[in-house]
Coordinates of C-alpha atoms in Angstrom, one line a residue:
Chain Y
M1 CA 15.6 -36.1 -22.7
S2 CA 18.2 -33.4 -23.2
T3 CA 18.8 -31.1 -20.3
Q4 CA 19.5 -28.2 -22.6
P5 CA 16.8 -25.5 -22.5
V6 CA 14.5 -25.3 -25.5
V7 CA 14.7 -21.5 -25.6
V8 CA 17.0 -19.1 -23.9
L9 CA 16.4 -15.3 -23.8
D10 CA 19.6 -13.4 -23.0
D11 CA 19.4 -9.6 -22.2
V12 CA 16.6 -8.9 -24.8
S13 CA 15.3 -5.4 -25.2
K14 CA 12.6 -3.9 -27.3
S15 CA 11.4 -0.4 -28.1
F16 CA 9.3 1.1 -30.9
T17 CA 10.3 4.3 -32.7
L18 CA 7.1 6.0 -33.9
H19 CA 8.1 8.0 -36.9
L20 CA 4.6 9.3 -37.4
Q21 CA 4.6 10.7 -33.9
G22 CA 7.7 12.8 -34.3
G23 CA 10.1 9.9 -33.8
A24 CA 8.9 9.2 -30.2
R25 CA 10.6 6.2 -28.8
I26 CA 8.5 3.9 -26.6
G27 CA 10.4 1.4 -24.5
V28 CA 8.7 -1.9 -24.1
V29 CA 11.0 -4.3 -22.2
A30 CA 14.7 -4.3 -21.3
G31 CA 17.1 -7.0 -20.1
V32 CA 14.7 -9.9 -20.5
S33 CA 16.6 -13.1 -19.6
F34 CA 15.1 -16.5 -18.9
A35 CA 15.1 -20.0 -20.2
V36 CA 12.5 -22.7 -20.7
E37 CA 13.1 -26.4 -20.5
A38 CA 11.4 -29.2 -22.4
G39 CA 8.1 -30.1 -20.7
E40 CA 7.9 -26.8 -18.8
C41 CA 5.2 -24.2 -19.1
V42 CA 6.2 -20.7 -18.1
V43 CA 3.4 -18.1 -17.8
L44 CA 4.3 -14.5 -18.3
G45 CA 2.6 -12.3 -15.6
G46 CA 2.2 -8.6 -15.2
P47 CA -0.3 -5.9 -16.1
S48 CA -1.5 -5.4 -19.6
G49 CA 0.9 -3.2 -21.5
A50 CA 3.9 -4.5 -19.7
G51 CA 5.2 -6.2 -22.8
K52 CA 4.1 -9.9 -22.4
S53 CA 2.9 -10.2 -26.0
S54 CA 5.9 -8.4 -27.3
I55 CA 8.2 -11.0 -25.7
L56 CA 6.3 -13.8 -27.4
K57 CA 6.4 -11.9 -30.7
M58 CA 10.2 -11.4 -30.4
I59 CA 10.6 -15.2 -29.8
Y60 CA 8.5 -15.9 -32.9
G61 CA 10.4 -13.3 -35.0
T62 CA 7.4 -11.1 -35.6
Y63 CA 9.0 -8.3 -33.6
R64 CA 12.7 -7.4 -34.0
C65 CA 14.9 -7.2 -30.9
D66 CA 16.9 -4.0 -30.3
R67 CA 19.5 -6.0 -28.5
G68 CA 20.1 -9.4 -26.9
H69 CA 19.8 -13.0 -28.1
I70 CA 17.0 -15.5 -28.4
R71 CA 18.5 -18.9 -28.8
L72 CA 16.2 -21.6 -29.9
R73 CA 17.3 -25.3 -29.9
D74 CA 16.9 -26.9 -33.3
G75 CA 18.2 -30.4 -33.1
D76 CA 21.8 -30.1 -32.2
D77 CA 21.9 -26.4 -33.2
A78 CA 21.1 -23.3 -31.3
V79 CA 19.7 -20.6 -33.6
D80 CA 19.6 -17.0 -32.5
V81 CA 16.2 -15.8 -33.7
A82 CA 17.2 -12.2 -33.1
A83 CA 19.9 -12.5 -35.8
A84 CA 18.6 -15.2 -38.1
Q85 CA 17.8 -14.7 -41.7
P86 CA 14.0 -14.7 -42.6
R87 CA 14.4 -18.0 -44.3
R88 CA 15.9 -19.6 -41.1
V89 CA 13.1 -18.1 -39.0
L90 CA 10.5 -19.6 -41.4
A91 CA 12.2 -23.0 -41.1
L92 CA 12.0 -22.7 -37.3
R93 CA 8.3 -21.9 -37.5
R94 CA 7.7 -25.0 -39.5
S95 CA 9.7 -27.4 -37.3
V96 CA 10.5 -25.9 -33.9
M97 CA 8.0 -23.3 -32.7
G98 CA 4.3 -22.6 -33.0
Y99 CA 2.2 -19.6 -32.0
V100 CA -1.4 -19.4 -30.9
S101 CA -2.7 -15.8 -31.1
Q102 CA -5.9 -14.3 -29.8
F103 CA -7.2 -13.8 -33.3
L104 CA -8.1 -16.0 -36.2
R105 CA -6.6 -14.5 -39.3
V106 CA -7.3 -16.6 -42.4
I107 CA -8.1 -16.4 -46.1
P108 CA -11.9 -15.6 -46.1
R109 CA -13.2 -18.6 -48.1
V110 CA -11.4 -21.6 -46.5
P111 CA -13.5 -24.1 -44.6
T112 CA -12.9 -24.5 -40.9
I113 CA -11.8 -28.1 -41.2
E114 CA -9.3 -27.2 -43.9
I115 CA -7.8 -24.4 -41.8
V116 CA -7.1 -26.8 -39.0
A117 CA -5.9 -29.6 -41.2
D118 CA -3.7 -27.2 -43.1
A119 CA -1.9 -26.2 -39.9
A120 CA -1.3 -29.9 -39.2
R121 CA 0.1 -30.5 -42.7
D122 CA 2.4 -27.5 -42.2
S123 CA 4.2 -29.5 -39.6
G124 CA 4.6 -32.5 -41.8
L125 CA 1.5 -34.7 -41.1
D126 CA 0.2 -36.3 -44.3
G127 CA -3.4 -35.7 -45.6
D128 CA -5.3 -38.3 -43.7
A129 CA -3.5 -37.9 -40.4
A130 CA -3.9 -34.1 -40.7
M131 CA -7.6 -34.5 -41.3
M132 CA -8.0 -36.9 -38.3
R133 CA -6.1 -34.5 -36.1
A134 CA -8.3 -31.6 -37.2
R135 CA -11.5 -33.6 -36.5
D136 CA -10.3 -34.7 -33.1
L137 CA -9.4 -31.1 -32.1
L138 CA -12.6 -29.5 -33.4
T139 CA -14.6 -32.2 -31.5
R140 CA -12.7 -31.7 -28.3
L141 CA -13.2 -27.9 -28.6
N142 CA -16.9 -28.3 -29.1
V143 CA -17.0 -26.8 -32.5
P144 CA -20.3 -28.4 -33.9
E145 CA -19.6 -30.6 -36.9
R146 CA -22.2 -28.8 -39.0
L147 CA -19.8 -25.8 -39.0
W148 CA -16.7 -27.7 -40.2
A149 CA -17.4 -27.2 -43.8
L150 CA -18.0 -23.5 -43.5
P151 CA -15.4 -20.7 -43.3
P152 CA -15.3 -19.3 -39.8
A153 CA -15.9 -15.6 -40.9
T154 CA -19.5 -15.7 -39.7
F155 CA -18.9 -17.6 -36.5
S156 CA -19.4 -16.1 -33.1
G157 CA -16.3 -14.8 -31.3
G158 CA -16.1 -17.8 -29.1
E159 CA -16.4 -20.2 -32.0
Q160 CA -13.7 -18.4 -33.9
Q161 CA -11.5 -18.5 -30.9
R162 CA -12.0 -22.3 -30.6
V163 CA -11.1 -22.8 -34.2
N164 CA -8.1 -20.7 -33.6
V165 CA -7.0 -22.9 -30.7
A166 CA -7.6 -26.0 -32.7
R167 CA -5.4 -24.6 -35.4
G168 CA -2.8 -23.6 -32.9
F169 CA -2.6 -27.1 -31.4
A170 CA -2.9 -29.0 -34.8
A171 CA 0.9 -29.1 -35.2
E172 CA 3.2 -30.5 -32.6
R173 CA 6.5 -28.7 -32.2
P174 CA 9.0 -28.5 -29.4
L175 CA 8.0 -25.0 -28.4
L176 CA 4.5 -23.5 -28.3
L177 CA 3.8 -19.8 -27.7
L178 CA 0.4 -19.1 -26.3
D179 CA -0.9 -15.5 -26.5
E180 CA -4.1 -15.5 -24.5
P181 CA -5.7 -18.5 -26.3
T182 CA -8.5 -18.7 -23.7
A183 CA -9.5 -15.0 -23.8
S184 CA -13.1 -15.4 -24.9
L185 CA -13.7 -19.0 -23.9
D186 CA -16.2 -20.3 -21.4
A187 CA -15.2 -22.5 -18.4
A188 CA -15.8 -25.8 -20.2
N189 CA -13.6 -24.9 -23.2
R190 CA -11.0 -23.3 -20.9
K191 CA -10.8 -26.8 -19.4
V192 CA -10.2 -28.3 -22.8
V193 CA -7.3 -25.9 -23.4
I194 CA -5.9 -26.8 -19.9
D195 CA -6.0 -30.5 -20.9
L196 CA -4.3 -29.8 -24.3
V197 CA -1.5 -27.8 -22.6
N198 CA -0.9 -30.5 -20.0
E199 CA -0.9 -33.3 -22.5
R200 CA 1.8 -31.4 -24.5
K201 CA 3.8 -30.8 -21.4
R202 CA 3.8 -34.5 -20.6
R203 CA 5.2 -35.1 -24.1
G204 CA 8.0 -32.7 -23.5
V205 CA 6.7 -29.6 -25.3
A206 CA 8.0 -26.4 -23.8
M207 CA 5.4 -23.6 -23.6
I208 CA 5.4 -19.9 -22.8
G209 CA 2.0 -18.5 -22.3
I210 CA -0.1 -15.5 -21.4
F211 CA -3.3 -16.3 -19.6
H212 CA -5.5 -13.8 -17.9
D213 CA -7.8 -16.4 -16.3
E214 CA -6.4 -17.5 -13.0
D215 CA -7.9 -20.9 -13.2
V216 CA -6.0 -21.6 -16.4
R217 CA -2.8 -20.1 -15.1
D218 CA -2.9 -22.1 -11.9
A219 CA -3.6 -25.3 -13.8
V220 CA -0.8 -25.1 -16.4
A221 CA 2.0 -22.9 -15.0
D222 CA 5.2 -24.5 -13.7
R223 CA 6.5 -21.0 -13.1
I224 CA 5.1 -17.5 -13.3
L225 CA 7.5 -14.9 -14.5
D226 CA 6.5 -11.4 -13.5
I227 CA 7.8 -9.3 -16.4
R228 CA 7.6 -6.0 -14.5
A229 CA 11.2 -7.1 -13.6
F230 CA 12.1 -6.3 -17.2
A231 CA 10.4 -2.9 -17.4
A232 CA 12.1 -0.6 -19.9
P233 CA 13.6 2.6 -18.6
H234 CA 11.4 5.5 -19.7
A235 CA 12.9 6.7 -22.9
A236 CA 13.4 10.3 -23.8
Chain X
M1 CA 16.1 -30.5 -55.1
A2 CA 17.3 -31.3 -51.6
A3 CA 20.9 -31.1 -52.7
D4 CA 20.4 -27.6 -54.1
D5 CA 18.4 -26.6 -51.1
D6 CA 20.9 -24.0 -49.9
L7 CA 21.4 -22.5 -53.3
P8 CA 19.0 -19.7 -54.3
L9 CA 16.7 -20.2 -57.3
L10 CA 17.0 -16.5 -58.2
S11 CA 19.9 -14.3 -57.1
V12 CA 19.7 -10.6 -57.7
R13 CA 22.6 -8.1 -57.1
G14 CA 22.7 -4.4 -57.5
L15 CA 19.9 -4.3 -60.0
T16 CA 19.4 -0.7 -61.3
K17 CA 17.3 0.8 -64.1
Y18 CA 17.4 4.3 -65.4
Y19 CA 14.9 5.6 -68.0
G20 CA 17.2 8.3 -69.3
D21 CA 17.7 10.5 -66.3
R22 CA 14.8 9.1 -64.4
L23 CA 15.4 6.4 -61.9
G24 CA 13.2 3.3 -62.2
C25 CA 14.8 1.3 -59.4
A26 CA 18.1 1.3 -57.7
D27 CA 20.6 -1.2 -56.3
V28 CA 18.1 -4.0 -55.5
S29 CA 19.7 -7.2 -54.1
F30 CA 18.0 -10.3 -52.7
D31 CA 17.9 -14.1 -53.0
L32 CA 14.8 -16.2 -53.6
F33 CA 14.6 -19.9 -52.8
E34 CA 12.2 -22.6 -53.9
G35 CA 8.9 -22.5 -52.2
E36 CA 9.3 -18.9 -51.1
V37 CA 6.8 -16.1 -51.8
L38 CA 8.2 -12.6 -51.9
A39 CA 5.8 -9.7 -52.0
I40 CA 7.0 -6.3 -53.4
V41 CA 4.8 -3.6 -52.0
G42 CA 4.8 0.2 -52.6
E43 CA 2.6 2.9 -54.1
S44 CA 2.4 3.5 -57.8
G45 CA 5.6 5.0 -59.2
S46 CA 7.6 3.3 -56.4
G47 CA 9.5 1.2 -59.0
K48 CA 7.9 -2.2 -58.1
S49 CA 6.6 -2.9 -61.6
T50 CA 10.0 -1.8 -63.2
L51 CA 11.7 -4.3 -60.8
L52 CA 9.4 -7.1 -61.8
S53 CA 10.0 -6.5 -65.5
L54 CA 13.8 -6.5 -64.8
L55 CA 13.5 -9.8 -62.9
A56 CA 11.5 -11.4 -65.6
S57 CA 14.1 -10.1 -68.1
E58 CA 11.5 -8.2 -70.1
L59 CA 13.5 -5.1 -69.5
A60 CA 17.2 -4.7 -69.7
A61 CA 18.9 -3.4 -66.6
T62 CA 21.2 -0.4 -66.6
S63 CA 23.5 -2.3 -64.2
G64 CA 23.4 -5.2 -61.8
A65 CA 22.7 -8.9 -62.4
V66 CA 19.9 -11.5 -62.1
R67 CA 21.1 -15.1 -61.9
Y68 CA 18.8 -18.1 -62.1
R69 CA 19.4 -21.7 -61.2
F70 CA 18.2 -23.8 -64.2
R71 CA 16.8 -27.3 -63.9
D72 CA 20.2 -28.8 -64.7
G73 CA 21.5 -27.2 -61.5
V74 CA 23.6 -24.6 -63.2
T75 CA 23.1 -21.0 -62.2
R76 CA 23.4 -18.6 -65.2
D77 CA 23.3 -14.9 -65.7
L78 CA 20.1 -14.1 -67.4
A79 CA 21.5 -11.2 -69.4
A80 CA 23.7 -13.7 -71.2
L81 CA 20.8 -15.7 -72.5
D82 CA 19.9 -15.3 -76.2
E83 CA 16.3 -14.5 -77.2
A84 CA 15.4 -18.1 -77.9
E85 CA 16.7 -19.3 -74.5
R86 CA 14.9 -16.5 -72.8
R87 CA 11.6 -17.3 -74.5
H88 CA 12.0 -20.9 -73.7
L89 CA 12.5 -20.1 -70.0
L90 CA 9.4 -17.8 -70.0
R91 CA 7.3 -20.5 -71.5
T92 CA 8.4 -23.4 -69.4
D93 CA 10.1 -22.8 -66.1
W94 CA 8.5 -19.5 -65.4
G95 CA 5.0 -18.1 -65.3
F96 CA 3.8 -14.5 -65.4
V97 CA 0.3 -13.6 -64.2
R98 CA -0.5 -10.1 -65.4
Q99 CA -2.7 -7.5 -63.8
D100 CA -4.6 -7.2 -67.0
A101 CA -5.7 -10.7 -68.1
R102 CA -6.0 -9.5 -71.7
E103 CA -2.2 -9.2 -71.7
G104 CA -1.6 -12.6 -70.2
L105 CA -4.2 -14.5 -72.2
R106 CA -4.8 -15.0 -75.9
M107 CA -8.2 -13.5 -76.0
G108 CA -9.2 -15.0 -79.4
V109 CA -8.3 -18.5 -78.3
S110 CA -10.5 -20.8 -76.3
A111 CA -9.9 -21.4 -72.6
G112 CA -8.7 -24.9 -73.3
G113 CA -6.4 -23.6 -76.0
N114 CA -5.0 -21.0 -73.7
V115 CA -3.9 -23.7 -71.3
G116 CA -3.0 -26.2 -74.1
E117 CA -0.8 -23.8 -75.9
R118 CA 1.7 -23.7 -73.0
L119 CA 1.8 -27.5 -73.0
M120 CA 2.6 -27.6 -76.7
A121 CA 5.4 -25.1 -76.1
V122 CA 7.1 -27.8 -73.9
G123 CA 6.6 -30.5 -76.5
A124 CA 3.2 -32.0 -75.9
R125 CA 1.7 -33.2 -79.2
H126 CA -1.0 -35.6 -78.4
Y127 CA -4.3 -33.7 -78.7
G128 CA -6.3 -35.9 -76.4
D129 CA -3.6 -35.6 -73.6
I130 CA -3.4 -31.9 -74.0
R131 CA -7.2 -31.5 -73.8
A132 CA -7.4 -33.8 -70.8
T133 CA -4.7 -31.8 -69.0
A134 CA -6.3 -28.5 -69.9
L135 CA -9.6 -29.8 -68.6
D136 CA -8.0 -31.0 -65.4
W137 CA -6.4 -27.5 -64.9
L138 CA -9.7 -25.7 -65.6
G139 CA -11.1 -27.8 -62.8
R140 CA -8.3 -27.0 -60.5
V141 CA -8.9 -23.3 -61.0
E142 CA -12.7 -23.9 -60.7
I143 CA -13.7 -23.1 -64.2
D144 CA -16.6 -25.2 -65.5
A145 CA -15.5 -27.8 -68.0
A146 CA -18.5 -26.7 -70.2
R147 CA -16.6 -23.4 -70.8
V148 CA -13.5 -25.2 -72.3
D149 CA -14.3 -24.1 -75.8
D150 CA -15.3 -20.6 -75.0
T151 CA -12.9 -17.7 -75.4
P152 CA -12.1 -15.5 -72.4
H153 CA -14.0 -12.6 -73.9
G154 CA -17.2 -13.8 -72.2
F155 CA -15.4 -14.6 -68.9
S156 CA -15.7 -12.4 -65.7
G157 CA -12.6 -10.7 -64.4
G158 CA -12.1 -13.4 -61.7
M159 CA -12.5 -16.2 -64.3
R160 CA -10.0 -14.6 -66.6
Q161 CA -7.5 -14.4 -63.7
R162 CA -8.0 -18.0 -62.8
L163 CA -7.5 -19.0 -66.4
Q164 CA -4.3 -17.0 -66.4
V165 CA -3.2 -19.0 -63.3
A166 CA -4.0 -22.3 -65.1
R167 CA -2.2 -21.3 -68.3
N168 CA 0.9 -20.3 -66.3
L169 CA 1.0 -23.3 -63.9
V170 CA 0.2 -26.1 -66.4
T171 CA 3.8 -26.6 -67.3
G172 CA 4.9 -27.0 -63.7
P173 CA 7.0 -23.8 -63.5
R174 CA 9.4 -23.2 -60.7
L175 CA 9.1 -19.4 -60.5
V176 CA 6.0 -17.4 -61.1
F177 CA 5.8 -13.6 -61.3
M178 CA 2.5 -11.9 -60.4
D179 CA 1.7 -8.3 -61.1
E180 CA -1.2 -7.1 -59.0
P181 CA -3.2 -10.3 -59.8
T182 CA -6.1 -9.4 -57.6
S183 CA -6.5 -5.7 -58.2
G184 CA -9.7 -4.8 -60.0
L185 CA -11.5 -7.9 -58.7
D186 CA -14.4 -7.8 -56.3
V187 CA -13.5 -8.6 -52.7
S188 CA -15.2 -12.0 -52.7
V189 CA -13.6 -12.9 -56.0
Q190 CA -10.2 -11.8 -54.7
A191 CA -10.6 -14.2 -51.7
R192 CA -11.2 -17.1 -54.1
L193 CA -8.2 -16.3 -56.2
L194 CA -6.0 -15.8 -53.1
D195 CA -7.1 -19.1 -51.7
L196 CA -6.4 -20.8 -55.0
V197 CA -3.0 -19.3 -55.4
R198 CA -2.0 -20.1 -51.8
S199 CA -2.9 -23.7 -52.1
L200 CA -1.3 -24.2 -55.5
V201 CA 1.9 -22.5 -54.4
R202 CA 2.1 -24.8 -51.4
D203 CA 1.3 -28.0 -53.3
M204 CA 3.7 -27.2 -56.1
G205 CA 6.4 -25.8 -54.0
L206 CA 6.5 -22.7 -56.3
A207 CA 8.7 -19.7 -55.8
V208 CA 6.6 -16.5 -56.4
I209 CA 7.4 -12.9 -56.7
I210 CA 4.2 -10.9 -56.4
V211 CA 3.8 -7.2 -56.8
T212 CA 0.9 -5.7 -55.0
H213 CA -0.1 -2.5 -53.4
D214 CA -2.5 -4.4 -51.1
L215 CA -0.9 -5.2 -47.8
A216 CA -3.6 -7.7 -46.9
V217 CA -2.8 -9.7 -50.0
A218 CA 0.9 -9.5 -49.1
R219 CA 0.2 -10.8 -45.6
L220 CA -1.9 -13.7 -46.7
L221 CA 0.3 -14.9 -49.4
S222 CA 3.9 -14.0 -48.8
H223 CA 6.7 -15.1 -46.6
R224 CA 8.8 -12.0 -47.1
I225 CA 7.9 -8.4 -48.0
M226 CA 10.1 -5.9 -49.7
V227 CA 8.9 -2.3 -49.4
M228 CA 9.8 0.1 -52.3
R229 CA 9.8 3.8 -52.4
R230 CA 11.0 6.1 -55.2
G231 CA 13.0 3.3 -56.7
F232 CA 14.7 2.1 -53.6
V233 CA 14.0 -0.9 -51.4
I234 CA 13.6 0.7 -48.0
E235 CA 12.7 -2.3 -45.9
H236 CA 12.8 -6.0 -46.4
G237 CA 12.1 -8.8 -44.0
L238 CA 9.6 -11.5 -42.8
A239 CA 6.1 -10.6 -43.9
D240 CA 4.7 -10.3 -40.4
Q241 CA 7.7 -8.4 -39.1
V242 CA 7.5 -5.8 -41.8
L243 CA 3.7 -5.4 -41.2
D244 CA 3.7 -5.6 -37.4
D245 CA 7.0 -4.0 -36.5
P246 CA 7.8 -1.7 -39.5
R247 CA 11.0 0.1 -39.0
E248 CA 11.0 2.8 -41.6
A249 CA 8.8 5.9 -41.4
Y250 CA 7.4 5.2 -44.8
T251 CA 6.5 1.6 -44.0
Q252 CA 4.8 2.8 -40.8
L253 CA 2.8 5.2 -42.8
L254 CA 1.8 2.5 -45.3
V255 CA 0.8 0.1 -42.6
S256 CA -1.1 2.7 -40.6
S257 CA -3.0 3.9 -43.7
V258 CA -4.9 0.7 -44.3
L259 CA -8.0 -0.3 -42.4
A260 CA -7.0 -3.9 -41.6
A261 CA -4.1 -5.7 -43.1

């Protein structure tokens, strides 16, 4: 296995300029620098509002960076997400990095099993293998089989969250970003997520996660990074 | 296709249109690649429909260029095509799904005929084959085969839009323009059309340019979003970036003005 980190953040800063509030500038984080190796799970710590999600969103390209570099290993290349063209970022999302958010956002009518299988197909699995992966994940996450053919819009919050986790783990990529995937799960399903994370780690997947539950954090983290160290100076 | 992977399918530079003294759109430049879905968003009067008409070469630009990479791998300036070449392109390699299905369909022709007509334009002659392909496509857009001989007059808004999709995709185009394809449809009907378009786009590897004022539609379908205001592109980037981290004041206003996008 290569010893090069999967992702390196180098002096990354983020602020928002709120034009509708008279151009107020809100600092989020500044000087964020860290690296994550293959097979390592780094958990971002710190109070809510400290910018943990913003860091994940910058790595994924959803948020722009004001400054700094986010170098992602793609085969033999290192691609700076902070400077890459949209098309390059989309290619990275297909092959290099995945993101599991807290929320399930899907086209209303699509059946649960298809949502999960679709995510598996996005990373290159063929139809049958994708369907098998989807069944396996939904079973492990205790989503009753009678729900698989239904769109998740009417499911309970916990069921939707489990579908969301199944979708997030359906593809296998070298880097996985986890934004509170266990937020509304019970202990049994949190345990499933812990197992999924640890299996990926053993296969060399690098992960950066936000977990509010201590039991999950303790079970998956190789390192906890307190991001208060990267607090943005209060902007004028 | 792999060899041309780094060449854009459509390449737009400095595209500008004036209607007399009035600006339609100004200095628009972008590249579009195979499999990419680009959403153009903005309010009415922002110039997004003008831009779409220019791109589809339905309207002549005041200045600027649109270049398209043809199936033979050669990229040509569309302004240099003659009328016959342009029509051929529109009937074969391109599709155009209109906001008003009555403009995109032949209302006096049966559903099967609407689909079959495009096939005949690319040289299909065998009646049985044409009908079988038309039936197959009606199935793919979830229109009951029993309606194949009915004209779209009796179809609901959602069915008409799905028939338009079938008519446009039956020839296996590489680039499809869509002008507000879901507006005027009930929400549940919209979802069905969106789901259909999304899966067809992925399965066929289509490039799509979709004009919409609905940011939720843009989020669900597009990879990239271009925001237009008063004829200018004011912001352009990854769909989730434009919606979740809008940079321009106007984009922030647009995003904050919808209930949930």
